[in-house]
Tab-separated table of C-alpha atoms in Angstrom:
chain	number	residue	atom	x	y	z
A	1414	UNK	CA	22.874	-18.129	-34.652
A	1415	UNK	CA	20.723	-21.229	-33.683
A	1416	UNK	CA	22.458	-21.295	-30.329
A	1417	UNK	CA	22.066	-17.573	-29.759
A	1418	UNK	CA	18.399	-18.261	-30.472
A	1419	UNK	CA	18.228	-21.134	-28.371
A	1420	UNK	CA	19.262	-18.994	-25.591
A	1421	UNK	CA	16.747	-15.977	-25.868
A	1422	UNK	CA	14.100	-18.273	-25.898
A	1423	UNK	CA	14.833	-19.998	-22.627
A	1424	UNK	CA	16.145	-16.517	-21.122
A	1425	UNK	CA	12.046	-15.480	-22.451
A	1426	UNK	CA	10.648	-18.407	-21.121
A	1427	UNK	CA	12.417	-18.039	-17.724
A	1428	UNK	CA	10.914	-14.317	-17.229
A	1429	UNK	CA	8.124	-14.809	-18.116
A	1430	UNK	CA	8.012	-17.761	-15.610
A	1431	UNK	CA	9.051	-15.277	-13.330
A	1432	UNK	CA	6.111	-12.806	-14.033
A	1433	UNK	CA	3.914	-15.368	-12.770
A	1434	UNK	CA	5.273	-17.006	-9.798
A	1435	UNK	CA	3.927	-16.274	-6.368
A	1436	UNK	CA	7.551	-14.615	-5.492
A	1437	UNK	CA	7.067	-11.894	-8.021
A	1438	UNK	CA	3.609	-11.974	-7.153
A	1439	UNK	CA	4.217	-10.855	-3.721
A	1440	UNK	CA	1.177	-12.810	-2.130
A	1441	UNK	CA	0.515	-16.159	-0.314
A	1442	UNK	CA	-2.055	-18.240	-0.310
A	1443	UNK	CA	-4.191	-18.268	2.657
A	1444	UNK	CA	-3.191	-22.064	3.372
A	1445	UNK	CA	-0.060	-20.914	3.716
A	1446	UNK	CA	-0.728	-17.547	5.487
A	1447	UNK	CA	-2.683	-19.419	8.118
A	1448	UNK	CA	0.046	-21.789	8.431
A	1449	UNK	CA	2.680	-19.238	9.307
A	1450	UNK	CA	0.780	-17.300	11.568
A	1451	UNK	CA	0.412	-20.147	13.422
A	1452	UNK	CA	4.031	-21.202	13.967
A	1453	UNK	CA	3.875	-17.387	15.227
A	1454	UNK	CA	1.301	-18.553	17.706
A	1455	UNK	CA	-0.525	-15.854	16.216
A	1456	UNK	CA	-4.341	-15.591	15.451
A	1457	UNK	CA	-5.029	-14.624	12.034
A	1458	UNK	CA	-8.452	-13.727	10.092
A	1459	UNK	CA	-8.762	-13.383	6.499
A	1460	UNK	CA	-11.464	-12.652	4.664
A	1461	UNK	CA	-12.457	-12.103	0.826
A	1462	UNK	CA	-15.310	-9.780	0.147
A	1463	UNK	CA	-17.136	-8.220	-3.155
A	1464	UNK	CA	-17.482	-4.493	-3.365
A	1465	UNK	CA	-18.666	-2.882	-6.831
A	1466	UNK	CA	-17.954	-6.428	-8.817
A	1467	UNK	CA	-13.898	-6.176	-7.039
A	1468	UNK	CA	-12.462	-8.295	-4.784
A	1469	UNK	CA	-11.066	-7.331	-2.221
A	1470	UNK	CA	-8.621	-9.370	0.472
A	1471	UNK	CA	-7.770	-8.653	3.642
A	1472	UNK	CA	-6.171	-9.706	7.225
A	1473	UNK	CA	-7.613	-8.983	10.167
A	1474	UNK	CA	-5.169	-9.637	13.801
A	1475	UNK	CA	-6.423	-8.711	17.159
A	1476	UNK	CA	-8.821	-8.017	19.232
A	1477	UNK	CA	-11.761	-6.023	17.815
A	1478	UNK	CA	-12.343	-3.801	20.802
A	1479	UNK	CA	-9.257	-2.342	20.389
A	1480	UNK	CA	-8.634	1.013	18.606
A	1481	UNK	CA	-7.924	0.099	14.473
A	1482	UNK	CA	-4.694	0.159	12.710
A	1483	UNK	CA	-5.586	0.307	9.649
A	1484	UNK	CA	-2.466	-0.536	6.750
A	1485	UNK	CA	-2.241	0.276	3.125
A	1486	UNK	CA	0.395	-1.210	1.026
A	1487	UNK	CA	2.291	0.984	-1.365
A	1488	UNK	CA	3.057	-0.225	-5.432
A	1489	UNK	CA	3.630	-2.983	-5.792
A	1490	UNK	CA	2.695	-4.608	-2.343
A	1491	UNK	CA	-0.175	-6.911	-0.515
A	1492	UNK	CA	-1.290	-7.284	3.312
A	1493	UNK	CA	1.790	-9.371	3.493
A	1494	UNK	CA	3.925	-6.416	3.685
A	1495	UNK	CA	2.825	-5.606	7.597
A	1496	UNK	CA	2.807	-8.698	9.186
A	1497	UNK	CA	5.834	-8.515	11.526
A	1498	UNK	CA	3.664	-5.959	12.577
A	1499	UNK	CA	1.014	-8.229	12.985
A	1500	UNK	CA	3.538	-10.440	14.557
A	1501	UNK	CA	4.760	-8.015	16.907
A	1502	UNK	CA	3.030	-8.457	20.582
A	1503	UNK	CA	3.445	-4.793	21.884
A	1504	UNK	CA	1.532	-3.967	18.535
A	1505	UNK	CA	-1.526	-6.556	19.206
A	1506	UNK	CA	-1.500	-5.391	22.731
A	1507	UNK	CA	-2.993	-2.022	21.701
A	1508	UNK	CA	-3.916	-1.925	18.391
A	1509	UNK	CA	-6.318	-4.372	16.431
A	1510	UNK	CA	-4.247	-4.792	13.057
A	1511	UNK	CA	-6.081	-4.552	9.821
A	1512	UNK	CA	-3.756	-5.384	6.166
A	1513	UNK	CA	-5.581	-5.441	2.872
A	1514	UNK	CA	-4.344	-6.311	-0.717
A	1515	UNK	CA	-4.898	-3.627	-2.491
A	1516	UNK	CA	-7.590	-3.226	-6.122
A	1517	UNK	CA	-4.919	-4.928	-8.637
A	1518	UNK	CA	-2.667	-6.800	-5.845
A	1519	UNK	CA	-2.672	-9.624	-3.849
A	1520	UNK	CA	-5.808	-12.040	-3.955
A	1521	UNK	CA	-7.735	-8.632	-4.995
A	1522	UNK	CA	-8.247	-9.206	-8.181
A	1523	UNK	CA	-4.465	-9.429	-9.404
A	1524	UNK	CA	-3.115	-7.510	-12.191
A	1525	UNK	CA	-6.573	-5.051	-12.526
A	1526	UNK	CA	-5.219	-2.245	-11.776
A	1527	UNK	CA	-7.291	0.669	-10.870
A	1528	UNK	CA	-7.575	4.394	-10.398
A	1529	UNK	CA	-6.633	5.800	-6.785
A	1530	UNK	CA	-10.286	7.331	-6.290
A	1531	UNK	CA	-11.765	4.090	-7.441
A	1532	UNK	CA	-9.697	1.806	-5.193
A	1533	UNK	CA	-11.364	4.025	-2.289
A	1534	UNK	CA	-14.267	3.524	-3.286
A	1535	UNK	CA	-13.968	-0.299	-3.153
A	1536	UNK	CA	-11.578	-0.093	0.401
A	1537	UNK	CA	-14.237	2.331	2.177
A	1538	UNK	CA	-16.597	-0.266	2.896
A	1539	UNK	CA	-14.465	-2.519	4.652
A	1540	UNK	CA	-13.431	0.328	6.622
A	1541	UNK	CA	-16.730	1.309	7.842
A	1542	UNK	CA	-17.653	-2.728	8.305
A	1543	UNK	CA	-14.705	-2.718	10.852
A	1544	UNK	CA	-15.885	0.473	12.810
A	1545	UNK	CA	-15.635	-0.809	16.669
A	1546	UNK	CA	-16.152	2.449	18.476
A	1547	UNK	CA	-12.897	2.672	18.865
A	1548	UNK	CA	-10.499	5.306	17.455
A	1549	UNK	CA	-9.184	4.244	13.785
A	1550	UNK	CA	-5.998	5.131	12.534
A	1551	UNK	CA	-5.410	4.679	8.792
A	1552	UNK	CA	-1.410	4.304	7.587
A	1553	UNK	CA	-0.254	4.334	3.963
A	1554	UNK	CA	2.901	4.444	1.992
A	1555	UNK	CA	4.035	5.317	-0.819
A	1556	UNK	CA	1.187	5.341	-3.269
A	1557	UNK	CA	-1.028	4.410	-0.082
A	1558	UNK	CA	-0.534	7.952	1.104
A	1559	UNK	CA	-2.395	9.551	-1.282
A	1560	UNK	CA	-5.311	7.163	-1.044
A	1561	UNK	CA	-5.750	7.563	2.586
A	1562	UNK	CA	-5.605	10.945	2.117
A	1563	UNK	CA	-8.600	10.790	0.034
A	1564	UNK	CA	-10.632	8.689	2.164
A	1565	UNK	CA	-9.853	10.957	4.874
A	1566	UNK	CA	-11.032	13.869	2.881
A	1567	UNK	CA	-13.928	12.252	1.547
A	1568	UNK	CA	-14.964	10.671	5.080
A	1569	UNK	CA	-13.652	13.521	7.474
A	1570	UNK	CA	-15.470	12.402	10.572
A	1571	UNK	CA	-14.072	8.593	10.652
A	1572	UNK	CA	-10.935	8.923	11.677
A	1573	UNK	CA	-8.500	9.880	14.325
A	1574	UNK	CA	-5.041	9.898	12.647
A	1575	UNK	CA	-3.929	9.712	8.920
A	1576	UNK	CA	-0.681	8.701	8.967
A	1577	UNK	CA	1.418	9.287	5.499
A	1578	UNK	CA	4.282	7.434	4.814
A	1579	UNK	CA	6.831	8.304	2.246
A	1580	UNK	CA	3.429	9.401	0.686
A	1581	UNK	CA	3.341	10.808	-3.036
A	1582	UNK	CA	0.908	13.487	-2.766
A	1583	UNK	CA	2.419	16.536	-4.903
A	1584	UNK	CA	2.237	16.155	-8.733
A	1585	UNK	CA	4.808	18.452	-9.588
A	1586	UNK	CA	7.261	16.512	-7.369
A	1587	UNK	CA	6.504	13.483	-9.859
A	1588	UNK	CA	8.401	12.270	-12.851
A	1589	UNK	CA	7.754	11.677	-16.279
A	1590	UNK	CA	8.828	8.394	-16.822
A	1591	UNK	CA	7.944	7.911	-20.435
A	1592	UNK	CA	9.410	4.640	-20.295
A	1593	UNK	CA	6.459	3.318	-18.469
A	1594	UNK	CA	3.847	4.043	-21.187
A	1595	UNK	CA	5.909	1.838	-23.389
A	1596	UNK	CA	5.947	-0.715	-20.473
A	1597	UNK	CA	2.203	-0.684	-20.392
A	1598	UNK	CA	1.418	-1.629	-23.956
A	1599	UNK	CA	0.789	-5.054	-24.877
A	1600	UNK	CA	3.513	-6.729	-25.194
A	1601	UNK	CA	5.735	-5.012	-23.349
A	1602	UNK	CA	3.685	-5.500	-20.389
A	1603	UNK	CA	4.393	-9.253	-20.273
A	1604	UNK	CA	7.773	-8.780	-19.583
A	1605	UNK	CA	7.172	-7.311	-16.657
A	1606	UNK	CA	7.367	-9.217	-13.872
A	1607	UNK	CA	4.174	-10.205	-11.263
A	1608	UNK	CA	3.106	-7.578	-9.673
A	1609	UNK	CA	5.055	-4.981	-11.387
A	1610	UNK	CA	2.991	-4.937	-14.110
A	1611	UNK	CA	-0.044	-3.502	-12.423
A	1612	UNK	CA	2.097	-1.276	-10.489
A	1613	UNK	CA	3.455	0.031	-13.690
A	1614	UNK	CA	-0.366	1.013	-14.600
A	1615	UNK	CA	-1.684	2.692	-11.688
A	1616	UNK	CA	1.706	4.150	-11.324
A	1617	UNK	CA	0.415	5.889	-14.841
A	1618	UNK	CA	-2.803	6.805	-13.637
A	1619	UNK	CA	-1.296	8.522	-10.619
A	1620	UNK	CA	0.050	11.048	-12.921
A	1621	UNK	CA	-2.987	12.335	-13.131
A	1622	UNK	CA	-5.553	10.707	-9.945
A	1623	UNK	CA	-3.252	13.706	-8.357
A	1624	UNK	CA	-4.218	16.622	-9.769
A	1625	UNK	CA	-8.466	16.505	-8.489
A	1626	UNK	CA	-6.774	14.987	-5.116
A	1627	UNK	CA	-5.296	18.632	-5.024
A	1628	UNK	CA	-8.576	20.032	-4.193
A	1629	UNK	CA	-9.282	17.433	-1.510
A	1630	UNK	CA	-7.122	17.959	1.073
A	1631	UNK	CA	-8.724	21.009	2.591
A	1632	UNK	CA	-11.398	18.311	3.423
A	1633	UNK	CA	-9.229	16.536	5.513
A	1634	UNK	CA	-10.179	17.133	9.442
A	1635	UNK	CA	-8.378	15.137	11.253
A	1636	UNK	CA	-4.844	14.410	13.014
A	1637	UNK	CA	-2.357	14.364	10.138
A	1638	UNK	CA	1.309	12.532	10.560
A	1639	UNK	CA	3.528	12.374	8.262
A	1640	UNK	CA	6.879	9.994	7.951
A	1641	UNK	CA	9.382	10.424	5.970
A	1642	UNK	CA	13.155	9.527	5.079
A	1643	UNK	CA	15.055	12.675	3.826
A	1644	UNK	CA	16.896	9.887	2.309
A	1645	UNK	CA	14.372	9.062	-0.133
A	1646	UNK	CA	15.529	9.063	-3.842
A	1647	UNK	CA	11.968	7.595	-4.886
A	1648	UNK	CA	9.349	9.938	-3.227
A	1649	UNK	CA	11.053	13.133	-2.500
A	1650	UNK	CA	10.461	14.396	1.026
A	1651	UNK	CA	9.672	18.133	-0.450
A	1652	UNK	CA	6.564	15.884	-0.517
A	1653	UNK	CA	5.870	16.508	3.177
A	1654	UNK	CA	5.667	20.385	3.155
A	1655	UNK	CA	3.198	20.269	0.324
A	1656	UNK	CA	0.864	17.819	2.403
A	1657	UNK	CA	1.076	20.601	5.198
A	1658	UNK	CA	0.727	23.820	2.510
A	1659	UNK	CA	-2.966	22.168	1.187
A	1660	UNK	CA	-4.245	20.238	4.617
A	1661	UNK	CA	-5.483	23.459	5.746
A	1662	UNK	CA	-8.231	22.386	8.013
A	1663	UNK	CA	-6.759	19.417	9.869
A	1664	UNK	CA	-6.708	19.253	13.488
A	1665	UNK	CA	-3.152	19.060	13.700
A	1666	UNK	CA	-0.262	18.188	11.693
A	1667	UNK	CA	2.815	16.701	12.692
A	1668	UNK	CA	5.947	15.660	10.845
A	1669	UNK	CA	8.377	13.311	11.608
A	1670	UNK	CA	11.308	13.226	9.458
A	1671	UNK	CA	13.861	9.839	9.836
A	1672	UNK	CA	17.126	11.024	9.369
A	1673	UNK	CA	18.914	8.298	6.981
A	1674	UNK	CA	16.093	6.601	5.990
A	1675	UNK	CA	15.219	6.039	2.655
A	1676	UNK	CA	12.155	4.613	1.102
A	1677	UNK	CA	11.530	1.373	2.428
A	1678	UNK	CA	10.424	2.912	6.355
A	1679	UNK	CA	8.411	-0.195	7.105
A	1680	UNK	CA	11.117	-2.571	6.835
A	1681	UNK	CA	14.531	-1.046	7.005
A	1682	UNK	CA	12.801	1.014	9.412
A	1683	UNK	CA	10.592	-0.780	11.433
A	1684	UNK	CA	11.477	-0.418	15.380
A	1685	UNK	CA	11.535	3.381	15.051
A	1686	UNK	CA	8.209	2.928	12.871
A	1687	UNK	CA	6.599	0.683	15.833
A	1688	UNK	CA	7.431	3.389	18.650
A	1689	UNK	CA	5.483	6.198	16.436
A	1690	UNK	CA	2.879	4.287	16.419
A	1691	UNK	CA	2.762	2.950	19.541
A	1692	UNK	CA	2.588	6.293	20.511
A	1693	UNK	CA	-0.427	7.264	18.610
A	1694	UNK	CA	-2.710	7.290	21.615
């Protein structure tokens, strides 16, 4: 018994080191950032700004009179998540790469995890800061597709294309998941691991952030993309034809559907990812 208890304690104590290393944490510091960009012979800004008493972190690559690519990270995630992207010279040569950590990720105030329509509220600003006369396309996946979908709708002139990425938009396409209520209740939420733990939260929220978004997305005006693996057991793709059923009033609306591909597009998929959006403009 005192060996079985010796055990759990150390297996306790080694998760919930876990929960709070930088791994699980899915962020670097900027030292470091900086650091590796370098080796890339890459220039790199990053900046750290206050909107509504939130931080909010972001990287900036390329030159700012170029036309704006624009990335939101899904859940969990951080700016981190696009920078072979920001790596990638064809991609620097014509776009002007922006990456942010999202409200509850990242350097953004880590682990305060927010509702989608007040995460745009805090990301807007930045967005309009960074407006170069240029066109600006905004990209999201997974739970960043429907929050560019509601700054799109709520700021209809701004931008060119909204491109959704394995983007969770319909609410009857979404699961229960019971389990993560327990999750998110003290202490269960300890146990979970870095940046899963505000992930499980706004993951909760969603459940409902989705239903007002509903009457939103005649709003949006715009170009309208979507991407998406029909191989995706996480965000079904039947997601897709309800973004093109309720974005009524959009200038056009394409869909690209990646045979084979399941969730992860922007890393298991990332060449055929690049030549989309290459081929933006």
């Amino acid at each position: 018994m005192r060996r079985t208890l010796l055990y759990s304690f150390a297996l306790l104590a080694v998760w919930l080191l876990l929960a709070q290393c930088f791994i699980m944490r899915n962020r670097w510091s900027d030292k470091k950032a900086y650091a590796v960009f370098k080796t890339k012979d890459v220039p790199l800004k990053i900046f750290d700004t206050v909107i509504n008493q939130r931080h909010l972190h972001y990287a900036v690559c390329g030159s700012d009179t170029l036309p704006t690519l624009f990335f939101i990270h899904g859940s969990p995630g951080s700016w981190m998540n696009y920078m072979k992207f920001m790596w990638d010279e064809d991609m620097r040569k014509k776009f002007r790469i922006v990456a942010i950590d999202r409200p509850g990720f990242g350097y953004s105030d880590f682990g305060k995890a927010l509702h989608l329509q007040e995460q745009c509220k805090i990301i807007m600003p930045v967005i309009e800061k960074l407006k170069n006369e240029q066109p600006l396309f905004l990209v999201g996946h997974s739970l960043g597709g429907p929050i560019v979908a509601k700054l799109a709708a709520d700021n209809a002139a701004l931008f060119n294309t909204v491109i959704i990425i394995a983007g969770a938009l319909d609410i009857n396409q979404e699961t229960k998941e019971t389990w993560r209520k327990i999750m998110n209740v003290k202490p269960f939420y300890w146990a979970l691991p870095g940046a899963f733990g505000p992930s499980n939260t706004e993951l909760l929220y969603l459940k409902n952030d989705l239903l007002p978004l509903q009457n939103d997305f005649k709003n949006i005006t715009c170009k309208v993309l979507f991407i998406h693996g029909d191989k995706d057991t996480w965000v079904p793709i039947e997601n897709v034809a309800y973004g093109k059923k309720m974005m009524i009033n959009a200038t056009s609306i394409v869909a690209d559907t990646m045979h084979g591909a399941d969730h992860q597009i922007p890393w298991k998929n990332m060449d055929e990812l690049k030549t989309i959006l290459l081929n933006l403009y």
